[in-house]
mmCIF file of C-alpha atoms in Angstrom:
data_model
loop_
_atom_site.group_PDB
_atom_site.id
_atom_site.type_symbol
_atom_site.label_atom_id
_atom_site.label_comp_id
_atom_site.label_asym_id
_atom_site.label_seq_id
_atom_site.Cartn_x
_atom_site.Cartn_y
_atom_site.Cartn_z
ATOM 1 C CA MET A 573 170.642 160.565 39.808
ATOM 2 C CA LYS A 574 174.058 158.951 39.776
ATOM 3 C CA ASN A 575 174.064 159.148 43.573
ATOM 4 C CA ILE A 576 170.757 157.280 43.783
ATOM 5 C CA ILE A 577 171.999 154.497 41.487
ATOM 6 C CA ASN A 578 175.127 154.121 43.622
ATOM 7 C CA GLN A 579 172.982 153.891 46.744
ATOM 8 C CA LEU A 580 170.854 151.138 45.112
ATOM 9 C CA HIS A 581 173.968 149.112 44.301
ATOM 10 C CA ASN A 582 175.189 149.403 47.861
ATOM 11 C CA HIS A 583 171.787 148.176 49.177
ATOM 12 C CA PRO A 584 170.812 145.066 47.157
ATOM 13 C CA CYS A 585 167.617 144.524 49.150
ATOM 14 C CA PRO A 586 164.898 146.966 48.012
ATOM 15 C CA CYS A 587 163.034 146.842 51.333
ATOM 16 C CA CYS A 588 166.165 147.929 53.249
ATOM 17 C CA HIS A 589 167.025 150.763 50.888
ATOM 18 C CA PRO A 590 166.462 154.201 52.378
ATOM 19 C CA LEU A 591 164.474 155.208 49.287
ATOM 20 C CA ALA A 592 162.082 152.258 49.567
ATOM 21 C CA SER A 593 158.585 153.177 50.555
ATOM 22 C CA ARG A 594 156.819 151.936 53.642
ATOM 23 C CA ARG A 595 153.978 150.787 51.437
ATOM 24 C CA TYR A 596 156.334 148.495 49.464
ATOM 25 C CA PHE A 597 157.698 147.063 52.678
ATOM 26 C CA LEU A 598 154.232 146.346 54.130
ATOM 27 C CA LYS A 599 152.982 144.841 50.864
ATOM 28 C CA SER A 600 155.898 142.435 50.840
ATOM 29 C CA LEU A 601 155.203 141.297 54.409
ATOM 30 C CA LEU A 602 151.438 140.937 54.079
ATOM 31 C CA PRO A 603 151.287 137.568 52.224
ATOM 32 C CA GLY A 604 153.673 135.949 54.704
ATOM 33 C CA ALA A 605 151.787 137.313 57.714
ATOM 34 C CA VAL A 606 148.462 136.077 56.366
ATOM 35 C CA ALA A 607 149.867 132.648 55.553
ATOM 36 C CA PHE A 608 151.482 132.377 58.970
ATOM 37 C CA SER A 609 148.260 133.255 60.801
ATOM 38 C CA VAL A 610 146.226 130.793 58.714
ATOM 39 C CA LEU A 611 148.711 127.990 59.288
ATOM 40 C CA GLN A 612 148.822 128.713 63.023
ATOM 41 C CA SER A 613 145.055 128.323 63.333
ATOM 42 C CA ALA A 614 144.724 125.283 61.046
ATOM 43 C CA ALA A 615 144.298 121.877 62.672
ATOM 44 C CA PRO A 616 146.844 119.260 61.624
ATOM 45 C CA ALA A 617 145.702 117.006 58.807
ATOM 46 C CA ARG A 618 144.550 113.584 59.897
ATOM 47 C CA ALA A 619 144.243 110.472 57.804
ATOM 48 C CA VAL A 620 140.792 109.031 57.427
ATOM 49 C CA THR A 621 140.428 105.835 59.445
ATOM 50 C CA TYR A 622 138.939 102.832 57.695
ATOM 51 C CA GLN A 623 138.067 99.491 59.190
ATOM 52 C CA ALA A 624 138.327 96.216 57.372
ATOM 53 C CA LYS A 625 136.709 93.076 58.721
ATOM 54 C CA ALA A 626 139.597 90.767 57.889
ATOM 55 C CA LEU A 627 142.953 90.172 56.293
ATOM 56 C CA ILE A 628 142.768 87.461 53.652
ATOM 57 C CA LEU A 629 145.827 85.397 52.818
ATOM 58 C CA SER A 630 145.602 83.258 49.732
ATOM 59 C CA CYS A 631 147.993 81.633 47.331
ATOM 60 C CA ILE A 632 149.045 83.541 44.223
ATOM 61 C CA ASP A 633 147.403 80.934 41.946
ATOM 62 C CA PHE A 634 145.170 82.826 39.504
ATOM 63 C CA ARG A 635 142.926 79.782 38.948
ATOM 64 C CA PHE A 636 141.215 80.354 42.296
ATOM 65 C CA LEU A 637 140.756 84.133 42.370
ATOM 66 C CA THR A 638 137.168 84.206 41.082
ATOM 67 C CA ALA A 639 136.067 81.395 43.398
ATOM 68 C CA GLU A 640 137.779 83.062 46.369
ATOM 69 C CA ARG A 641 136.051 86.392 45.708
ATOM 70 C CA TYR A 642 132.698 84.619 45.428
ATOM 71 C CA PHE A 643 133.401 82.708 48.650
ATOM 72 C CA LEU A 644 134.288 85.929 50.494
ATOM 73 C CA ARG A 645 131.176 87.663 49.176
ATOM 74 C CA ASN A 646 129.074 84.785 50.537
ATOM 75 C CA LYS A 647 130.768 85.339 53.905
ATOM 76 C CA HIS A 648 129.457 88.944 53.789
ATOM 77 C CA LEU A 649 132.930 90.407 53.374
ATOM 78 C CA LEU A 650 132.406 92.052 50.002
ATOM 79 C CA GLY A 651 135.007 94.800 49.732
ATOM 80 C CA GLU A 652 135.650 94.889 53.473
ATOM 81 C CA TYR A 653 138.951 93.075 53.669
ATOM 82 C CA ASP A 654 142.627 93.528 53.004
ATOM 83 C CA TRP A 655 144.081 90.862 50.746
ATOM 84 C CA THR A 656 147.595 89.568 50.447
ATOM 85 C CA ALA A 657 148.793 86.645 48.363
ATOM 86 C CA LEU A 658 151.891 84.531 48.848
ATOM 87 C CA ALA A 659 152.755 81.297 47.073
ATOM 88 C CA GLY A 660 151.553 78.429 49.239
ATOM 89 C CA ALA A 661 149.585 80.717 51.630
ATOM 90 C CA SER A 662 149.944 78.786 54.915
ATOM 91 C CA LEU A 663 153.260 77.351 53.747
ATOM 92 C CA ALA A 664 154.599 80.901 53.343
ATOM 93 C CA ILE A 665 153.624 81.909 56.900
ATOM 94 C CA THR A 666 155.785 79.140 58.319
ATOM 95 C CA GLY A 667 158.762 80.552 56.428
ATOM 96 C CA PHE A 668 159.309 77.368 54.482
ATOM 97 C CA PRO A 669 161.424 77.497 52.447
ATOM 98 C CA HIS A 670 161.847 81.306 52.366
ATOM 99 C CA PRO A 671 161.855 83.273 55.643
ATOM 100 C CA ALA A 672 161.249 86.432 53.575
ATOM 101 C CA ASP A 673 157.740 85.151 52.748
ATOM 102 C CA ALA A 674 156.914 84.918 56.431
ATOM 103 C CA GLU A 675 158.359 88.388 57.043
ATOM 104 C CA ALA A 676 156.205 89.784 54.230
ATOM 105 C CA PHE A 677 153.106 88.224 55.769
ATOM 106 C CA TRP A 678 153.863 89.581 59.251
ATOM 107 C CA ASP A 679 154.457 93.040 57.811
ATOM 108 C CA GLN A 680 151.125 92.929 55.985
ATOM 109 C CA LEU A 681 149.266 91.613 59.027
ATOM 110 C CA ASP A 682 150.760 94.295 61.239
ATOM 111 C CA LEU A 683 149.817 97.055 58.789
ATOM 112 C CA SER A 684 146.313 95.691 58.308
ATOM 113 C CA TYR A 685 145.863 95.485 62.073
ATOM 114 C CA ARG A 686 147.198 98.979 62.783
ATOM 115 C CA LEU A 687 145.702 100.797 59.795
ATOM 116 C CA HIS A 688 142.404 99.017 59.280
ATOM 117 C CA HIS A 689 141.774 97.503 62.712
ATOM 118 C CA ILE A 690 141.059 93.996 61.453
ATOM 119 C CA ASN A 691 139.698 91.441 63.877
ATOM 120 C CA LYS A 692 140.060 88.332 61.714
ATOM 121 C CA VAL A 693 142.549 86.537 59.487
ATOM 122 C CA ILE A 694 141.299 84.132 56.834
ATOM 123 C CA ILE A 695 143.824 81.784 55.249
ATOM 124 C CA ILE A 696 142.864 79.997 52.049
ATOM 125 C CA ASP A 697 145.030 77.168 50.773
ATOM 126 C CA HIS A 698 143.988 75.216 47.689
ATOM 127 C CA GLN A 699 144.318 71.794 46.124
ATOM 128 C CA ASP A 700 146.926 71.221 43.430
ATOM 129 C CA CYS A 701 149.176 73.962 44.795
ATOM 130 C CA GLY A 702 152.406 74.391 42.865
ATOM 131 C CA ALA A 703 154.260 75.775 45.889
ATOM 132 C CA TYR A 704 153.396 72.642 47.898
ATOM 133 C CA ALA A 705 154.403 70.490 44.916
ATOM 134 C CA ILE A 706 157.805 72.204 44.699
ATOM 135 C CA MET A 707 158.496 72.431 48.433
ATOM 136 C CA ILE A 708 156.856 69.297 49.828
ATOM 137 C CA ASP A 709 156.153 66.632 47.197
ATOM 138 C CA SER A 710 155.628 66.852 43.439
ATOM 139 C CA ASN A 711 153.053 64.039 43.659
ATOM 140 C CA LEU A 712 151.101 65.518 46.590
ATOM 141 C CA SER A 713 147.977 66.346 44.561
ATOM 142 C CA LYS A 714 147.760 62.751 43.322
ATOM 143 C CA ASP A 715 146.848 61.553 46.834
ATOM 144 C CA PRO A 716 143.860 63.664 48.001
ATOM 145 C CA GLU A 717 143.896 62.291 51.557
ATOM 146 C CA ARG A 718 147.587 63.019 52.061
ATOM 147 C CA GLU A 719 147.197 66.399 50.360
ATOM 148 C CA LEU A 720 144.403 67.323 52.787
ATOM 149 C CA GLN A 721 146.521 66.201 55.738
ATOM 150 C CA VAL A 722 149.601 68.169 54.651
ATOM 151 C CA HIS A 723 147.554 71.341 54.104
ATOM 152 C CA THR A 724 145.795 70.800 57.428
ATOM 153 C CA ASP A 725 149.175 70.518 59.169
ATOM 154 C CA TYR A 726 150.525 73.733 57.639
ATOM 155 C CA LEU A 727 147.262 75.606 58.149
ATOM 156 C CA ASN A 728 147.417 74.621 61.823
ATOM 157 C CA ARG A 729 151.023 75.778 62.098
ATOM 158 C CA ALA A 730 149.991 79.102 60.587
ATOM 159 C CA TYR A 731 147.027 79.301 62.961
ATOM 160 C CA TRP A 732 149.199 78.951 66.050
ATOM 161 C CA LEU A 733 151.871 81.313 64.768
ATOM 162 C CA ILE A 734 149.222 84.003 64.344
ATOM 163 C CA ARG A 735 147.401 83.109 67.567
ATOM 164 C CA ASN A 736 150.620 83.446 69.587
ATOM 165 C CA ARG A 737 151.299 86.949 68.211
ATOM 166 C CA TYR A 738 147.698 88.192 68.039
ATOM 167 C CA PRO A 739 145.701 86.222 70.621
ATOM 168 C CA HIS A 740 142.527 88.295 70.243
ATOM 169 C CA ILE A 741 142.213 87.989 66.441
ATOM 170 C CA ASP A 742 139.866 85.324 65.043
ATOM 171 C CA ILE A 743 141.451 82.988 62.521
ATOM 172 C CA GLU A 744 139.633 80.918 59.904
ATOM 173 C CA LEU A 745 141.290 78.219 57.807
ATOM 174 C CA TYR A 746 140.067 76.885 54.462
ATOM 175 C CA LEU A 747 141.141 74.582 51.669
ATOM 176 C CA ALA A 748 139.702 75.431 48.248
ATOM 177 C CA THR A 749 138.985 72.388 46.139
ATOM 178 C CA LEU A 750 139.560 72.011 42.427
ATOM 179 C CA ASN A 751 135.834 72.086 41.703
ATOM 180 C CA GLN A 752 136.065 75.686 42.989
ATOM 181 C CA ASP A 753 132.593 75.663 44.533
ATOM 182 C CA GLU A 754 133.801 73.983 47.684
ATOM 183 C CA PHE A 755 135.894 75.486 50.453
ATOM 184 C CA LYS A 756 136.600 72.965 53.181
ATOM 185 C CA THR A 757 136.770 74.417 56.667
ATOM 186 C CA ILE A 758 139.895 73.287 58.470
ATOM 187 C CA LEU A 759 139.457 73.294 62.224
ATOM 188 C CA PRO A 760 142.505 74.155 64.297
ATOM 189 C CA LYS A 761 143.961 71.507 66.540
ATOM 190 C CA LEU A 762 145.405 72.116 69.974
ATOM 191 C CA GLU A 763 148.857 73.629 69.678
ATOM 192 C CA ASN A 764 150.703 70.571 70.967
ATOM 193 C CA GLN A 765 148.908 68.387 68.381
ATOM 194 C CA THR A 766 150.319 70.200 65.360
#
């Protein structure tokens, strides 16, 4: 018996020990062999592909969220869009005053395009925007005509920035009004007119 114990100490692996049974050895290999054969025959996992109709860019202003969702539902986009929000919306795309905002938008657009195969970008600016007040003019919302013109200019800049990178994607531009039932369509101008 002492001889057997000494032999076990000299062979720490039970399957390599001369006294180990063949049955023990085969039982220890069986789970690995089965797992290996199953894994060899299994197809690689693939992510499910989803398609969204559009990427929506809006301002972060909470006052307009309900109206924007209602507007998008009326455009037959209910639940079929990716949404990102950046302060100033179109202002952010131009990188004014923070280039990081523009980078964030381009990252989101690229992901939405590659993952969800969007074919449209909808940008929604709104009246009385705090980002425009801070970055452009604190009195901008007091002059509705000038406010419309400034938003139109930045929406057009955003339009052409997107159009130059993604020429086949449709782009829609809107300005939400304070009465929140009205979304003015902003038509893009020729690039050299912006």
